[in-house]
Short mmCIF file of C-alpha atoms and ligand atoms in Angstrom, two decimals:
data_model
loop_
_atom_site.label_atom_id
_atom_site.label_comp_id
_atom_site.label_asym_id
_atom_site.label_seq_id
_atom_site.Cartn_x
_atom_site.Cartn_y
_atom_site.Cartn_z
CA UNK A 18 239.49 175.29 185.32
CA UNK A 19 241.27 178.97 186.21
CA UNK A 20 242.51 181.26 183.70
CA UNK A 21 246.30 179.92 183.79
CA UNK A 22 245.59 176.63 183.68
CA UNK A 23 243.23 177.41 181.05
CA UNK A 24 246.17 179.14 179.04
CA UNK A 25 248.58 176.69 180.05
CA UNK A 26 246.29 173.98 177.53
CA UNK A 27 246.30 176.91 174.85
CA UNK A 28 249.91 177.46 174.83
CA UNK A 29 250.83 173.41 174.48
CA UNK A 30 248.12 172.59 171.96
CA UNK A 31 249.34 175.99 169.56
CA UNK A 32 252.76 174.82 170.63
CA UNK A 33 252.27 171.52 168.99
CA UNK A 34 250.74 173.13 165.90
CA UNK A 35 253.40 175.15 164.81
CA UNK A 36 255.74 171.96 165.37
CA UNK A 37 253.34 170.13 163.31
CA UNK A 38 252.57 172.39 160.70
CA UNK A 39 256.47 172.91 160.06
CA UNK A 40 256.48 176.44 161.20
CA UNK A 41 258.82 176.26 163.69
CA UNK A 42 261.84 173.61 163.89
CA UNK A 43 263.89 171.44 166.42
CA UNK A 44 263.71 173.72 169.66
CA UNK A 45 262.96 177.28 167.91
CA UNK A 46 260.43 179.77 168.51
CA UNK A 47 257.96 180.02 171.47
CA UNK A 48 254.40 180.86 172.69
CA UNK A 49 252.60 182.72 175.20
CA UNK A 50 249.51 183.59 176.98
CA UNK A 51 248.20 185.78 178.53
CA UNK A 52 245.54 184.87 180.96
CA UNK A 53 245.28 187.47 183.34
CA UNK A 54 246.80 191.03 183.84
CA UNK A 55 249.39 189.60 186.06
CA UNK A 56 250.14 186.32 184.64
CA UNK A 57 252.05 185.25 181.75
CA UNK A 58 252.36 181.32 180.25
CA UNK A 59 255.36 180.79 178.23
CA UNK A 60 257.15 177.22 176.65
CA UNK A 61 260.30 176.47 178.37
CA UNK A 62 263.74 176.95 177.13
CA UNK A 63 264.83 174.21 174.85
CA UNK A 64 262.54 171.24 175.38
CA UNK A 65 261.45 169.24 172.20
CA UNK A 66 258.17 170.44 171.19
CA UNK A 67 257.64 166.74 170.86
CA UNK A 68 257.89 166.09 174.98
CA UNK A 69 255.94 168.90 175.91
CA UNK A 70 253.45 168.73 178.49
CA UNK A 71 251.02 171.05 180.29
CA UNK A 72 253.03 170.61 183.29
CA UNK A 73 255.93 171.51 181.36
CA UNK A 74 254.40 175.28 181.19
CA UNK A 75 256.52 178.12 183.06
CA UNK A 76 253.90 180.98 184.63
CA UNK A 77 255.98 184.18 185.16
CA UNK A 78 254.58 187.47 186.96
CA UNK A 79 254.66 190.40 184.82
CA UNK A 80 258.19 191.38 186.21
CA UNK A 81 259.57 187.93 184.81
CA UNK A 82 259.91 186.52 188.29
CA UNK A 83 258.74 182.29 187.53
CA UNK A 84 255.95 181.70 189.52
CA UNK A 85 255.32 178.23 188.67
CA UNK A 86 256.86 175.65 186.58
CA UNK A 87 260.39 173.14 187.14
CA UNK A 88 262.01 174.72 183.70
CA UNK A 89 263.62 177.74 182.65
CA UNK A 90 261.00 179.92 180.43
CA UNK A 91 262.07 180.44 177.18
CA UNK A 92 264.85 182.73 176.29
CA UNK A 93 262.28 185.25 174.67
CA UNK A 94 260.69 186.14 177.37
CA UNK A 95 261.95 189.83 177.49
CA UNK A 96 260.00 190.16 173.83
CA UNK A 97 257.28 188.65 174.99
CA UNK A 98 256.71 190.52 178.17
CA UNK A 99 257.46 194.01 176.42
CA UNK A 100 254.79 193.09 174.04
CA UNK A 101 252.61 192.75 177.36
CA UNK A 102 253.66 195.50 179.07
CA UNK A 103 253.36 198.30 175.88
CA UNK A 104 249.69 196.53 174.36
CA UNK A 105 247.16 196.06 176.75
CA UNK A 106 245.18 194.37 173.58
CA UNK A 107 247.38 191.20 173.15
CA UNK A 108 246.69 188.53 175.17
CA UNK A 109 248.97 186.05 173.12
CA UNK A 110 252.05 185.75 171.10
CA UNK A 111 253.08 182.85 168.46
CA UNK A 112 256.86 183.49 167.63
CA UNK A 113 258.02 180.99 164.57
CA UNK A 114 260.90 180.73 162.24
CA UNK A 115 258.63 179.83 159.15
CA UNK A 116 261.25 179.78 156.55
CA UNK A 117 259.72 181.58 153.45
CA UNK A 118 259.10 184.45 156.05
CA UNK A 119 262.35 184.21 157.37
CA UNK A 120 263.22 185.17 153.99
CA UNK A 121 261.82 188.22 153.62
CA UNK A 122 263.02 188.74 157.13
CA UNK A 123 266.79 187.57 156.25
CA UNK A 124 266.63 189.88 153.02
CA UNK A 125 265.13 192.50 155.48
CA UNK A 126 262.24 192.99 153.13
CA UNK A 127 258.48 193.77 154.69
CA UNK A 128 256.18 191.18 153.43
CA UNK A 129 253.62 192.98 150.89
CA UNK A 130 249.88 192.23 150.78
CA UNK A 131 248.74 190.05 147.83
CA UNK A 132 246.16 188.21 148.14
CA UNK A 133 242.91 188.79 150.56
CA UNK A 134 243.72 186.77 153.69
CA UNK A 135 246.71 188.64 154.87
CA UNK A 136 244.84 191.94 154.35
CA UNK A 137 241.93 190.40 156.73
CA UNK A 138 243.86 188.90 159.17
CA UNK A 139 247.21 190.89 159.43
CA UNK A 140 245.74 194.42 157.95
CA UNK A 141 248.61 195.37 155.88
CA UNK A 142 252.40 194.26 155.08
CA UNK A 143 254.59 192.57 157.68
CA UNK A 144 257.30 195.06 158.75
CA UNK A 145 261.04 194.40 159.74
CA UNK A 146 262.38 194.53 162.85
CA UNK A 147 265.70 196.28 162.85
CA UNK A 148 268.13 193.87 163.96
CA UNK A 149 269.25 192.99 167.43
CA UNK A 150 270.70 189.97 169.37
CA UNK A 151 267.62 187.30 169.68
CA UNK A 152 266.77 187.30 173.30
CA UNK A 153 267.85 190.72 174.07
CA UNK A 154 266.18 193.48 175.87
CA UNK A 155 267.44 195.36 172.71
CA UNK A 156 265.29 193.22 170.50
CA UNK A 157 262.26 193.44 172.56
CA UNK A 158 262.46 197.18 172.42
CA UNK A 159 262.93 197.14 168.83
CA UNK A 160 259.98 194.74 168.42
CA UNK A 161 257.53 196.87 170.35
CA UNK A 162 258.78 200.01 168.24
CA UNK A 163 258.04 197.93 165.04
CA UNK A 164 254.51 196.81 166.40
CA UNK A 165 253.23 200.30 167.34
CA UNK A 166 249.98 200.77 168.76
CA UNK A 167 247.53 198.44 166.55
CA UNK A 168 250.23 196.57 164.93
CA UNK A 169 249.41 192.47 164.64
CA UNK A 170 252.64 191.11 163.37
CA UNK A 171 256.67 191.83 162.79
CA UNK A 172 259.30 190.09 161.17
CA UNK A 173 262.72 189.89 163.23
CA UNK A 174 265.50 190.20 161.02
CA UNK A 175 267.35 187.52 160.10
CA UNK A 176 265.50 185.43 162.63
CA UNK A 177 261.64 184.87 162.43
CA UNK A 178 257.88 185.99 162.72
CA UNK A 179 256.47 187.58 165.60
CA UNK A 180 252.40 187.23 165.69
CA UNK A 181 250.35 189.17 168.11
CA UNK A 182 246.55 188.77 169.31
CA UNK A 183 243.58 188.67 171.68
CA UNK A 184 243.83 185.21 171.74
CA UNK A 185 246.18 182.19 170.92
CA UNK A 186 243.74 181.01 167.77
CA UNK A 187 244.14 184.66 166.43
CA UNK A 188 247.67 184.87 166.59
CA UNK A 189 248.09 181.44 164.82
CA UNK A 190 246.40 181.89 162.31
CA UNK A 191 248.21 185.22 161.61
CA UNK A 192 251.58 182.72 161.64
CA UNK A 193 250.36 180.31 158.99
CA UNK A 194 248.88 183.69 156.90
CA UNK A 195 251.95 184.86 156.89
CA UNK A 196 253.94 181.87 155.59
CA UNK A 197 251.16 181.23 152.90
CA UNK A 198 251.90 185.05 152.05
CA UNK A 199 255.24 185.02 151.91
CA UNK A 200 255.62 181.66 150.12
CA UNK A 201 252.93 183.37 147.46
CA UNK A 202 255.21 186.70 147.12
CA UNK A 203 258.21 184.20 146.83
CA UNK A 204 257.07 182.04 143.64
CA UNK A 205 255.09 185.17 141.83
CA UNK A 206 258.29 186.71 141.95
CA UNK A 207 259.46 183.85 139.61
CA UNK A 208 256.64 184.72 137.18
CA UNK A 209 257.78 188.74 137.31
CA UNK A 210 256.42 191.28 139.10
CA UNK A 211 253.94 190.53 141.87
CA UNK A 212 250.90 193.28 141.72
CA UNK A 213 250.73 194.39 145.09
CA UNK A 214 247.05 195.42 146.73
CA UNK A 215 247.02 199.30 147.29
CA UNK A 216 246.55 200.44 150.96
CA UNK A 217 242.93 201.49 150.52
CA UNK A 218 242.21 197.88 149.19
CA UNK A 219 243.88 196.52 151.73
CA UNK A 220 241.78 198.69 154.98
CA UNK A 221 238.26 197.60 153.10
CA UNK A 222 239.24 193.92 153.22
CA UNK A 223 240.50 194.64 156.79
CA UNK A 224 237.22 196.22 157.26
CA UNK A 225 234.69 193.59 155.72
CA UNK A 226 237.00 190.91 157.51
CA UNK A 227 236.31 192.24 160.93
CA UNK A 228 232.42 193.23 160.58
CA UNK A 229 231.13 190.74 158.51
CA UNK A 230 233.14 187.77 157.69
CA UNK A 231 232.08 184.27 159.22
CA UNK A 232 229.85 183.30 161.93
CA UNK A 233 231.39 185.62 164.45
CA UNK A 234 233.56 189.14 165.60
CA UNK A 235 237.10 188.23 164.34
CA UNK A 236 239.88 190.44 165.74
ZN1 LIG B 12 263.36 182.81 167.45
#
């Protein structure tokens, strides 16, 4: 099987995992892949996660021109592709409206660091987004901004997560992290004060994460 159509299998299967997991609702929030320098797979615009199919995948070039596919791509595309375009290193992007997130992201808060697995797997707090019109060139630009060079994941305010990685597992994973996180920060608030892990805690977690956690390199 080639690289797209390779990608096209990743993007419906993580697709159907958000919808499943409840990370994403109705029509909302996309995915993408990256399979080759020139080649982007993206959900459509508006179709039930539900009904989705592999043939139901839209390619698009790197300029946004559809290459292949009978639906519109979805209306995120300009974030997506300025992601692309500005990191070299991300090869896939899980957008979701997780609603504990959305939260933080409605109160405009960055999401702290608590507990262990969002300092391995995101490397520090989720950062807003400052606010723009979702689908807007404006909110890609803003997004990219936010991300910076090594960044892994943004929240859009008053909209949703943005997750970034080498691959479509990585940038999952980061999604349901990030709810887990959030939710966490949400009900310790209700017990007072959540103690937040300090920056340098947070890099040697990162650190041990990457070089010797599990079977193999995580990124
Ligand atoms: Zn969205």
């Amino acid at each position: 099987m080639n690289p797209v159509e390779k990608a096209k299998e990743g993007v419906v299967s993580t697709a159907y995992s958000i919808h499943k997991e409840g990370l994403v609702f109705e029509t909302w929030g996309n995915v993408s892949c990256r399979p080759t320098d020139d080649r982007i797979v993206i959900t459509p615009s508006g179709i039930p996660y539900e009904q989705l199919k592999f043939v139901d995948m839209v390619v698009v070039n790197i300029k946004g021109e559809v290459e292949e596919g009978r639906w519109k791509p979805s209306t995120e595309l300009p974030l997506h592709r300025a992601v692309y375009e500005a990191r070299t290193d991300i090869r896939a992007i899980v957008h979701t409206h997780s609603i504990c997130a959305t939260a933080f992201a409605v109160s405009r808060q960055d999401i702290p660091v608590v507990v262990e697995d969002q300092a391995q797997v995101v490397g520090g707090p989720v950062k807003i987004v400052e606010y723009a019109q979702s689908g807007s060139e404006e909110l890609a630009f803003n997004a990219v901004k936010a991300l910076g060079k090594d960044g892994l994941a943004v929240l859009l305010a008053n909209h949703g997560v943005l997750s970034v990685g080498s691959d479509l597992p990585s940038a999952l994973q980061r999604c349901r992290i990030i709810e887990r996180n959030a939710q966490i920060v949400l009900w310790s608030k209700l017990l007072g004060s959540p103690f937040l892990l300090d920056p340098e805690e947070v890099a040697r977690l990162r650190n041990c994460f990457l070089n010797n956690y599990g079977q193999k390199n995580n990124v």
